[in-house]
C-alpha positions in Angstrom: 0.0 0.0 0.0 1.3 3.5 -0.8 2.8 5.6 2.0 0.5 8.4 0.8 -2.8 6.7 1.7 -3.5 9.3 4.4 -4.1 12.0 1.7 -7.8 13.2 1.9 -9.4 15.3 -0.7 -12.7 17.1 -0.6 -14.8 16.6 -3.8 -18.2 18.3 -3.7 -19.9 15.8 -6.0 -21.9 12.6 -5.9 -19.5 9.6 -5.4 -20.1 5.9 -6.1 -18.1 2.7 -6.2 -16.6 2.1 -9.6 -16.9 5.7 -10.7 -13.9 7.0 -12.7 -13.8 10.8 -13.0 -11.5 13.8 -13.2 -10.9 15.7 -9.9 -12.0 19.3 -9.8 -9.2 21.9 -10.2 -8.5 22.4 -6.4 -8.1 18.7 -5.5 -6.1 18.1 -8.7 -3.6 20.8 -7.8 -3.4 19.3 -4.3 -2.6 15.9 -5.6 0.0 17.4 -8.0 1.7 19.5 -5.3 2.0 16.3 -3.2 3.6 14.6 -6.2 1.1 11.7 -6.1 1.4 9.1 -8.9 -0.9 6.7 -10.7 -1.6 3.8 -8.3 -1.5 6.0 -5.2 -4.4 5.6 -2.8 -6.4 8.6 -1.6 -9.6 9.2 0.4 -12.4 11.3 -0.9 -15.2 13.0 1.0 -18.0 15.1 -0.3 -19.4 16.6 2.9 -22.4 14.3 3.1 -20.8 12.0 5.7 -18.4 9.2 5.5 -15.5 8.9 3.0 -14.6 6.9 -0.1 -11.4 5.0 -0.9 -10.1 5.8 -4.3 -7.0 5.4 -6.5 -5.3 7.7 -8.9 -5.4 6.3 -12.4 -4.0 9.2 -14.4 -1.9 12.3 -13.7 -2.2 14.9 -16.3 -0.6 18.4 -16.7 -3.8 20.1 -15.5 -6.1 17.3 -14.2 -6.0 14.1 -12.2 -8.3 11.1 -12.8 -9.3 8.8 -9.9 -11.3 5.5 -9.6 -13.6 5.3 -6.6 -13.9 2.0 -4.7 -15.3 1.3 -1.3 -17.4 3.6 1.0 -16.5 3.8 4.6 -19.2 5.1 7.0 -16.8 6.9 9.3 -18.1 9.7 11.5 -15.7 12.2 13.1 -18.2 15.0 13.7 -18.9 16.5 17.1 -21.9 15.4 19.0 -22.8 19.1 19.7 -23.6 21.4 16.8 -22.1 24.8 17.4 -22.7 27.9 15.3 -19.9 30.4 15.9 -20.9 34.0 15.3 -18.0 36.4 15.7 -17.0 40.0 15.0 -14.3 39.4 12.4 -10.8 39.9 13.8 -8.5 41.9 11.5 -5.5 40.9 9.5 -5.1 37.1 9.1 -6.6 36.3 12.4 -9.9 35.4 10.9 -8.2 32.8 8.8 -6.8 31.3 12.0 -10.2 31.3 13.7 -11.8 29.5 10.7 -9.0 26.9 10.5 -8.9 26.1 14.2 -12.7 26.2 14.7 -13.0 23.7 11.9 -10.5 21.4 13.5 -12.3 21.7 16.8 -15.6 20.6 15.1 -17.6 23.8 14.6 -20.8 23.2 12.6 -21.0 26.7 10.9 -19.5 30.2 11.1 -21.2 33.5 10.9 -18.9 36.5 10.3 -20.2 39.7 11.8 -19.5 43.5 11.5 -19.9 45.1 14.9 -19.6 48.7 16.1 -15.9 48.2 17.2 -14.9 46.1 14.2 -11.6 47.0 12.6 -12.3 44.8 9.6 -15.1 46.3 7.5 -15.8 44.7 4.1 -17.7 46.1 1.1 -20.2 43.8 -0.6 -17.8 42.5 -3.3 -14.8 42.2 -1.0 -16.9 40.5 1.6 -18.0 37.9 -0.9 -14.4 37.2 -1.9 -13.4 36.9 1.7 -16.2 34.5 2.5 -15.1 32.4 -0.5 -11.5 32.4 0.9 -12.6 31.5 4.4 -14.7 28.6 3.0 -11.5 27.4 1.3 -9.7 27.6 4.6 -12.4 25.5 6.2 -12.3 22.9 3.4 -8.5 22.6 3.7 -8.8 22.2 7.5 -11.5 19.6 7.2 -9.3 17.6 4.8 -6.4 17.8 7.2 -8.2 16.9 10.4 -10.3 14.0 9.1 -13.7 15.6 9.2 -16.4 14.2 6.9 -18.3 17.5 6.7 -17.2 21.0 6.0 -18.6 23.8 8.1 -20.4 26.5 6.1 -19.1 30.1 6.3 -22.2 32.3 6.0 -22.2 35.7 4.2 -21.0 38.6 6.3 -23.8 40.3 8.3 -24.2 43.4 10.5 -24.5 42.3 14.1 -27.7 44.3 14.9 -29.4 43.0 11.8 -28.4 39.5 12.5 -29.5 39.7 16.2 -32.9 41.1 15.1 -33.6 38.2 12.7 -34.4 34.5 13.3 -31.5 32.2 14.0 -31.0 29.1 11.9 -31.8 27.0 14.9 -34.8 29.0 16.2 -37.0 26.0 15.8 -34.9 23.8 18.1 -33.8 24.1 21.8 -30.6 26.0 21.5 -28.3 27.7 24.1 -27.4 31.2 23.0 -24.1 32.1 24.7 -22.5 35.6 24.6 -18.9 35.9 25.6 -18.8 38.8 27.9 -16.7 40.7 30.5 -19.7 42.1 32.3 -20.0 41.4 36.0 -22.4 38.5 36.7 -21.5 36.6 33.6 -21.6 32.8 34.3 -18.8 30.4 33.6 -19.3 27.6 31.0 -19.3 24.8 33.6 -22.0 26.6 35.6 -24.5 26.5 32.7 -25.3 22.8 33.1 -25.4 22.1 29.3 -26.5 18.6 28.2 -24.1 16.5 26.1 -25.5 17.3 22.7 -27.5 20.5 23.1 -27.0 22.8 20.1 -25.2 26.1 20.9 -24.9 29.4 19.2 -21.8 31.1 20.5 -21.4 34.9 19.9 -18.0 36.6 20.3 -17.1 40.2 19.7 -14.3 41.8 17.6 -11.2 43.6 19.0 -12.5 45.7 21.9 -15.5 43.4 22.4 -19.1 44.3 21.9 -20.4 47.7 23.0 -22.8 48.0 25.9 -25.6 48.7 23.5 -24.8 45.6 21.5 -24.7 43.4 24.6 -28.0 44.9 25.8 -29.6 44.0 22.4 -28.3 40.4 22.7 -29.5 40.1 26.3 -33.0 41.4 25.2 -33.0 38.6 22.6 -32.4 35.9 25.2 -28.6 35.5 25.1 -26.8 34.3 28.2 -23.6 36.2 29.1 -20.7 33.8 29.7 -17.2 34.6 31.2 -13.9 32.8 30.4 -12.3 34.1 33.5 -10.5 37.2 34.8 -8.1 37.6 31.9 -9.1 39.5 28.7 -8.5 37.2 25.8 -7.9 38.4 22.2 -10.8 38.4 19.7 -9.2 35.3 18.0 -8.5 33.5 21.2 -11.7 33.8 23.2 -14.1 32.0 20.7 -11.6 29.1 20.2 -11.2 28.7 24.0 -14.9 28.5 24.5 -15.4 26.2 21.5 -12.7 23.8 22.8 -14.5 23.5 26.1 -17.9 23.0 24.5 -16.5 20.2 22.3 -14.6 18.5 25.0 -17.7 18.7 27.3 -19.9 17.0 24.7 -17.4 14.2 23.7 
């Protein structure tokens, strides 16, 4: 068996045993960069759960052909679905949050523009950024063994997003707001059940304004503290997400 059998590629297409097809441009480039050769084994996943064994049958200049074989019903997804909504940190820190949140098992991500946001995106630039972050999530899912790729939603204004229905409004969901306000509860004190869905809201650099926090509280959010230290905008949501995932495992 090839030493490169651990290579996983995300292919957003219907897969079936015996299928021979050309990989899309992204996975083809990945296979070429790794210098895979005909006969090398790879694993494919399309985000619908499980993964497929496959073998490279042709390496072209631009494209790579594979033959799909057996399906493996592996499940490496977190028991608790978590939607992470966060004021986008500036520079490359949002890339880091998307990557690490995917590795930790986040179900979906909602980028937000808040009053104190440093990163503010126009409509066209926001669309490009979301496409980039979706690529970051896909690459992280390939690397860490996930069988589903978290969806990065279009950028929204925080107040508009808070005022509308949440994707999980029809299901029992804990709405947790990371806060430095006195009286905020710790995560262990919440008594969450093992698989209860969570929507986790975290602010940008400088946090949410008092008015934004008040709006969230009026909408039924629970303020949650991560301790006495003030964590960065890219550290706090990952710390909370790690606890939520470990607590539900």
